[in-house]
C-alpha cells in the first residue's frame, strides 16, 4: 500500500514529506511508548502515535521507520517537524483517534507487524 | 596539521548558515507576572535552569527572571512578592530567523546568559543561550571530524567512538546513538545488526539522560562484534534484577510525556544483546556493557 493511499483512507493531512507519498508501506504499528516502538524491526513500517515530541522522530530514525502519523488532530511543534525533515521522515496528521485510525488501515489490508522475539 | 574543514572561515560560514531557529530551545517553561518569586526559584532549582521568561495573558513576553534576580530577592527577602516587581522588563530579544552571529553579538554586548526568541508580535517562540550556540557548533565540527576520520581510515575495520551525554538534556537526547548509527551504516553490515546495536545504545543513552548527571556512550566496532559501553555518574540502580523486569520504572511524569519511562528500556537492551553485564552502585553510577556478535548471515 502506498503512503498516498493511507493518507486517503484516514483522511490525513501531510505535515512534511510530500515527496514520500509514493513510498510503499508494508506494515504499521500504533504506540505511544517509545520502548514499544523500538521492538519493531521492519523498515517500511508506519508509526501511528499520539505523541508529538522530537523524541518520536529520533526513535523513528533509529529504526529507519518510513513515516509517522499523528492521531487525534495533534500537530507537532516546529522542532519536531524540522527534525523529521532533516531525517527524511514523512509526517501526517489525522483527526481520527488512534483506535479508529488503526482500525481503518487494518480493514483496508495493511497488516500488523509481527513482533519477533529474536530481532 | 590544520585540516581544511577546521579553519576560522569554516566556523564563520557555519555560524552564518545557522539561524536561531536551528539551535533554540522550543519547550520553554514560562511563568506569568502574578506568580510568586519563590515559584520561579523552585522551578530553577528543580529543572536546573538559569532563567525563566514571563509572559502575559496574550502570550506576549513581558519580562524575564534570572538567577541573579533570585539572589537579589533572597537577600532582600522578597520571595513572597510577585514576579512583576522583580523581573527584568528592559528586554533584549531576538527573532527566530536571525543568524546565530546576531545572537553572539548580543551576548557579547550585553553579557546576558540567555535571549528570549520572539516573533514579530512579541510572542515567545523559545529561548537561546550561549551554550546552545557552542553545542551546535561543536556538534557540526564533530560531525565533520567523524566524516574526515572515516575518509582517512577507510580501510580500517576496527574503530572506537565515545560520546559524552549530559543528564537531563532531553533536547539532544539520542544524538550519541545517531552518531553510532551513522558510523555503522558506512560499514557494509546488515540493517538488522545495526538496529540491534542502535536500540541498545539509544535505550542506554536515554537512561543516562533520564536518570544520571552525566555519562558516556561508547562503541567498539570490530568485524566480529560490537561492544556498547555506557557509563554514567548518577544515582545508580538499587536492585539491578528488579530494574531488568519489564514494566519496572522510577521515571517521572515528565519523562513519560516524552514516551519513555515505561520500564521497558533494559528489557529491550537485553533482547538485542548477546551478552549483557550491568554493574551499579547506589549514589555512584552505573556501567552497562552489551555485546552483539555479527552472525554469518548478517555479514
JSON list of N, CA and C in Angstrom, two decimals, chain B residues 11-51:
[
{"chain": "B", "resi": 11, "resn": "UNK", "atom": "N", "xyz": [34.28, 27.94, 10.44]},
{"chain": "B", "resi": 11, "resn": "UNK", "atom": "CA", "xyz": [33.43, 28.23, 11.59]},
{"chain": "B", "resi": 11, "resn": "UNK", "atom": "C", "xyz": [32.52, 29.42, 11.29]},
{"chain": "B", "resi": 12, "resn": "UNK", "atom": "N", "xyz": [33.10, 30.46, 10.67]},
{"chain": "B", "resi": 12, "resn": "UNK", "atom": "CA", "xyz": [32.31, 31.65, 10.36]},
{"chain": "B", "resi": 12, "resn": "UNK", "atom": "C", "xyz": [31.18, 31.34, 9.40]},
{"chain": "B", "resi": 13, "resn": "UNK", "atom": "N", "xyz": [31.50, 30.51, 8.42]},
{"chain": "B", "resi": 13, "resn": "UNK", "atom": "CA", "xyz": [30.48, 30.14, 7.43]},
{"chain": "B", "resi": 13, "resn": "UNK", "atom": "C", "xyz": [29.36, 29.34, 8.09]},
{"chain": "B", "resi": 14, "resn": "UNK", "atom": "N", "xyz": [29.79, 28.45, 8.97]},
{"chain": "B", "resi": 14, "resn": "UNK", "atom": "CA", "xyz": [28.84, 27.63, 9.71]},
{"chain": "B", "resi": 14, "resn": "UNK", "atom": "C", "xyz": [27.89, 28.52, 10.51]},
{"chain": "B", "resi": 15, "resn": "UNK", "atom": "N", "xyz": [28.48, 29.51, 11.19]},
{"chain": "B", "resi": 15, "resn": "UNK", "atom": "CA", "xyz": [27.70, 30.40, 12.03]},
{"chain": "B", "resi": 15, "resn": "UNK", "atom": "C", "xyz": [26.72, 31.21, 11.20]},
{"chain": "B", "resi": 16, "resn": "UNK", "atom": "N", "xyz": [27.10, 31.55, 9.97]},
{"chain": "B", "resi": 16, "resn": "UNK", "atom": "CA", "xyz": [26.21, 32.34, 9.12]},
{"chain": "B", "resi": 16, "resn": "UNK", "atom": "C", "xyz": [25.07, 31.50, 8.57]},
{"chain": "B", "resi": 17, "resn": "UNK", "atom": "N", "xyz": [25.37, 30.21, 8.30]},
{"chain": "B", "resi": 17, "resn": "UNK", "atom": "CA", "xyz": [24.35, 29.33, 7.76]},
{"chain": "B", "resi": 17, "resn": "UNK", "atom": "C", "xyz": [23.28, 28.96, 8.77]},
{"chain": "B", "resi": 18, "resn": "UNK", "atom": "N", "xyz": [23.64, 29.01, 10.04]},
{"chain": "B", "resi": 18, "resn": "UNK", "atom": "CA", "xyz": [22.70, 28.59, 11.08]},
{"chain": "B", "resi": 18, "resn": "UNK", "atom": "C", "xyz": [21.87, 29.76, 11.56]},
{"chain": "B", "resi": 19, "resn": "UNK", "atom": "N", "xyz": [20.59, 29.52, 11.77]},
{"chain": "B", "resi": 19, "resn": "UNK", "atom": "CA", "xyz": [19.74, 30.57, 12.34]},
{"chain": "B", "resi": 19, "resn": "UNK", "atom": "C", "xyz": [19.34, 30.16, 13.76]},
{"chain": "B", "resi": 20, "resn": "UNK", "atom": "N", "xyz": [18.78, 31.15, 14.47]},
{"chain": "B", "resi": 20, "resn": "UNK", "atom": "CA", "xyz": [18.35, 30.91, 15.85]},
{"chain": "B", "resi": 20, "resn": "UNK", "atom": "C", "xyz": [17.40, 29.70, 15.90]},
{"chain": "B", "resi": 21, "resn": "UNK", "atom": "N", "xyz": [16.57, 29.60, 14.89]},
{"chain": "B", "resi": 21, "resn": "UNK", "atom": "CA", "xyz": [15.63, 28.50, 14.75]},
{"chain": "B", "resi": 21, "resn": "UNK", "atom": "C", "xyz": [16.30, 27.13, 14.88]},
{"chain": "B", "resi": 22, "resn": "UNK", "atom": "N", "xyz": [17.54, 27.02, 14.39]},
{"chain": "B", "resi": 22, "resn": "UNK", "atom": "CA", "xyz": [18.25, 25.73, 14.41]},
{"chain": "B", "resi": 22, "resn": "UNK", "atom": "C", "xyz": [18.75, 25.33, 15.79]},
{"chain": "B", "resi": 23, "resn": "UNK", "atom": "N", "xyz": [18.89, 26.31, 16.67]},
{"chain": "B", "resi": 23, "resn": "UNK", "atom": "CA", "xyz": [19.57, 25.99, 17.93]},
{"chain": "B", "resi": 23, "resn": "UNK", "atom": "C", "xyz": [18.72, 26.28, 19.16]},
{"chain": "B", "resi": 24, "resn": "UNK", "atom": "N", "xyz": [17.65, 27.06, 19.03]},
{"chain": "B", "resi": 24, "resn": "UNK", "atom": "CA", "xyz": [16.95, 27.48, 20.25]},
{"chain": "B", "resi": 24, "resn": "UNK", "atom": "C", "xyz": [16.20, 26.32, 20.89]},
{"chain": "B", "resi": 25, "resn": "UNK", "atom": "N", "xyz": [15.93, 26.49, 22.16]},
{"chain": "B", "resi": 25, "resn": "UNK", "atom": "CA", "xyz": [15.09, 25.54, 22.88]},
{"chain": "B", "resi": 25, "resn": "UNK", "atom": "C", "xyz": [13.63, 25.97, 22.69]},
{"chain": "B", "resi": 26, "resn": "UNK", "atom": "N", "xyz": [12.82, 25.03, 22.22]},
{"chain": "B", "resi": 26, "resn": "UNK", "atom": "CA", "xyz": [11.42, 25.36, 21.94]},
{"chain": "B", "resi": 26, "resn": "UNK", "atom": "C", "xyz": [10.52, 25.20, 23.14]},
{"chain": "B", "resi": 27, "resn": "UNK", "atom": "N", "xyz": [10.73, 24.10, 23.87]},
{"chain": "B", "resi": 27, "resn": "UNK", "atom": "CA", "xyz": [9.87, 23.84, 25.03]},
{"chain": "B", "resi": 27, "resn": "UNK", "atom": "C", "xyz": [10.37, 24.62, 26.22]},
{"chain": "B", "resi": 28, "resn": "UNK", "atom": "N", "xyz": [9.86, 25.82, 26.37]},
{"chain": "B", "resi": 28, "resn": "UNK", "atom": "CA", "xyz": [10.35, 26.68, 27.43]},
{"chain": "B", "resi": 28, "resn": "UNK", "atom": "C", "xyz": [9.32, 26.76, 28.56]},
{"chain": "B", "resi": 29, "resn": "UNK", "atom": "N", "xyz": [9.82, 26.67, 29.77]},
{"chain": "B", "resi": 29, "resn": "UNK", "atom": "CA", "xyz": [8.95, 26.85, 30.93]},
{"chain": "B", "resi": 29, "resn": "UNK", "atom": "C", "xyz": [8.72, 28.35, 31.08]},
{"chain": "B", "resi": 30, "resn": "UNK", "atom": "N", "xyz": [7.47, 28.77, 31.22]},
{"chain": "B", "resi": 30, "resn": "UNK", "atom": "CA", "xyz": [7.19, 30.19, 31.41]},
{"chain": "B", "resi": 30, "resn": "UNK", "atom": "C", "xyz": [6.37, 30.39, 32.68]},
{"chain": "B", "resi": 31, "resn": "UNK", "atom": "N", "xyz": [6.37, 31.62, 33.17]},
{"chain": "B", "resi": 31, "resn": "UNK", "atom": "CA", "xyz": [5.53, 31.97, 34.31]},
{"chain": "B", "resi": 31, "resn": "UNK", "atom": "C", "xyz": [4.78, 33.25, 33.96]},
{"chain": "B", "resi": 32, "resn": "UNK", "atom": "N", "xyz": [3.79, 33.59, 34.77]},
{"chain": "B", "resi": 32, "resn": "UNK", "atom": "CA", "xyz": [3.09, 34.85, 34.50]},
{"chain": "B", "resi": 32, "resn": "UNK", "atom": "C", "xyz": [3.48, 35.87, 35.56]},
{"chain": "B", "resi": 33, "resn": "UNK", "atom": "N", "xyz": [3.28, 37.17, 35.27]},
{"chain": "B", "resi": 33, "resn": "UNK", "atom": "CA", "xyz": [3.77, 38.23, 36.18]},
{"chain": "B", "resi": 33, "resn": "UNK", "atom": "C", "xyz": [3.19, 38.13, 37.59]},
{"chain": "B", "resi": 34, "resn": "UNK", "atom": "N", "xyz": [2.02, 37.48, 37.77]},
{"chain": "B", "resi": 34, "resn": "UNK", "atom": "CA", "xyz": [1.46, 37.40, 39.12]},
{"chain": "B", "resi": 34, "resn": "UNK", "atom": "C", "xyz": [1.86, 36.15, 39.89]},
{"chain": "B", "resi": 35, "resn": "UNK", "atom": "N", "xyz": [2.76, 35.35, 39.33]},
{"chain": "B", "resi": 35, "resn": "UNK", "atom": "CA", "xyz": [3.31, 34.24, 40.09]},
{"chain": "B", "resi": 35, "resn": "UNK", "atom": "C", "xyz": [4.31, 34.76, 41.12]},
{"chain": "B", "resi": 36, "resn": "UNK", "atom": "N", "xyz": [4.48, 34.01, 42.21]},
{"chain": "B", "resi": 36, "resn": "UNK", "atom": "CA", "xyz": [5.41, 34.43, 43.26]},
{"chain": "B", "resi": 36, "resn": "UNK", "atom": "C", "xyz": [6.86, 34.13, 42.86]},
{"chain": "B", "resi": 37, "resn": "UNK", "atom": "N", "xyz": [7.78, 34.95, 43.39]},
{"chain": "B", "resi": 37, "resn": "UNK", "atom": "CA", "xyz": [9.20, 34.78, 43.11]},
{"chain": "B", "resi": 37, "resn": "UNK", "atom": "C", "xyz": [9.67, 33.39, 43.55]},
{"chain": "B", "resi": 38, "resn": "UNK", "atom": "N", "xyz": [9.11, 32.91, 44.68]},
{"chain": "B", "resi": 38, "resn": "UNK", "atom": "CA", "xyz": [9.59, 31.62, 45.20]},
{"chain": "B", "resi": 38, "resn": "UNK", "atom": "C", "xyz": [9.24, 30.48, 44.25]},
{"chain": "B", "resi": 39, "resn": "UNK", "atom": "N", "xyz": [8.19, 30.66, 43.47]},
{"chain": "B", "resi": 39, "resn": "UNK", "atom": "CA", "xyz": [7.84, 29.63, 42.50]},
{"chain": "B", "resi": 39, "resn": "UNK", "atom": "C", "xyz": [8.92, 29.53, 41.41]},
{"chain": "B", "resi": 40, "resn": "UNK", "atom": "N", "xyz": [9.37, 30.71, 40.96]},
{"chain": "B", "resi": 40, "resn": "UNK", "atom": "CA", "xyz": [10.45, 30.74, 39.96]},
{"chain": "B", "resi": 40, "resn": "UNK", "atom": "C", "xyz": [11.71, 30.10, 40.53]},
{"chain": "B", "resi": 41, "resn": "UNK", "atom": "N", "xyz": [11.98, 30.39, 41.80]},
{"chain": "B", "resi": 41, "resn": "UNK", "atom": "CA", "xyz": [13.18, 29.85, 42.46]},
{"chain": "B", "resi": 41, "resn": "UNK", "atom": "C", "xyz": [13.12, 28.32, 42.47]},
{"chain": "B", "resi": 42, "resn": "UNK", "atom": "N", "xyz": [11.96, 27.76, 42.83]},
{"chain": "B", "resi": 42, "resn": "UNK", "atom": "CA", "xyz": [11.81, 26.30, 42.91]},
{"chain": "B", "resi": 42, "resn": "UNK", "atom": "C", "xyz": [11.96, 25.64, 41.53]},
{"chain": "B", "resi": 43, "resn": "UNK", "atom": "N", "xyz": [11.36, 26.26, 40.52]},
{"chain": "B", "resi": 43, "resn": "UNK", "atom": "CA", "xyz": [11.45, 25.69, 39.16]},
{"chain": "B", "resi": 43, "resn": "UNK", "atom": "C", "xyz": [12.90, 25.69, 38.69]},
{"chain": "B", "resi": 44, "resn": "UNK", "atom": "N", "xyz": [13.60, 26.80, 38.96]},
{"chain": "B", "resi": 44, "resn": "UNK", "atom": "CA", "xyz": [15.01, 26.88, 38.55]},
{"chain": "B", "resi": 44, "resn": "UNK", "atom": "C", "xyz": [15.83, 25.81, 39.24]},
{"chain": "B", "resi": 45, "resn": "UNK", "atom": "N", "xyz": [15.54, 25.58, 40.52]},
{"chain": "B", "resi": 45, "resn": "UNK", "atom": "CA", "xyz": [16.30, 24.59, 41.28]},
{"chain": "B", "resi": 45, "resn": "UNK", "atom": "C", "xyz": [16.03, 23.19, 40.72]},
{"chain": "B", "resi": 46, "resn": "UNK", "atom": "N", "xyz": [14.75, 22.87, 40.55]},
{"chain": "B", "resi": 46, "resn": "UNK", "atom": "CA", "xyz": [14.39, 21.51, 40.14]},
{"chain": "B", "resi": 46, "resn": "UNK", "atom": "C", "xyz": [14.77, 21.19, 38.71]},
{"chain": "B", "resi": 47, "resn": "UNK", "atom": "N", "xyz": [14.60, 22.17, 37.84]},
{"chain": "B", "resi": 47, "resn": "UNK", "atom": "CA", "xyz": [14.86, 21.90, 36.42]},
{"chain": "B", "resi": 47, "resn": "UNK", "atom": "C", "xyz": [16.26, 22.33, 35.98]},
{"chain": "B", "resi": 48, "resn": "UNK", "atom": "N", "xyz": [17.03, 22.82, 36.93]},
{"chain": "B", "resi": 48, "resn": "UNK", "atom": "CA", "xyz": [18.41, 23.26, 36.66]},
{"chain": "B", "resi": 48, "resn": "UNK", "atom": "C", "xyz": [18.48, 24.26, 35.51]},
{"chain": "B", "resi": 49, "resn": "UNK", "atom": "N", "xyz": [17.63, 25.27, 35.58]},
{"chain": "B", "resi": 49, "resn": "UNK", "atom": "CA", "xyz": [17.68, 26.31, 34.56]},
{"chain": "B", "resi": 49, "resn": "UNK", "atom": "C", "xyz": [18.03, 27.65, 35.21]},
{"chain": "B", "resi": 50, "resn": "UNK", "atom": "N", "xyz": [18.54, 28.57, 34.41]},
{"chain": "B", "resi": 50, "resn": "UNK", "atom": "CA", "xyz": [19.06, 29.79, 35.00]},
{"chain": "B", "resi": 50, "resn": "UNK", "atom": "C", "xyz": [18.22, 31.03, 34.69]},
{"chain": "B", "resi": 51, "resn": "UNK", "atom": "N", "xyz": [17.13, 30.85, 33.95]},
{"chain": "B", "resi": 51, "resn": "UNK", "atom": "CA", "xyz": [16.27, 32.00, 33.68]},
{"chain": "B", "resi": 51, "resn": "UNK", "atom": "C", "xyz": [14.92, 31.55, 33.17]}
]
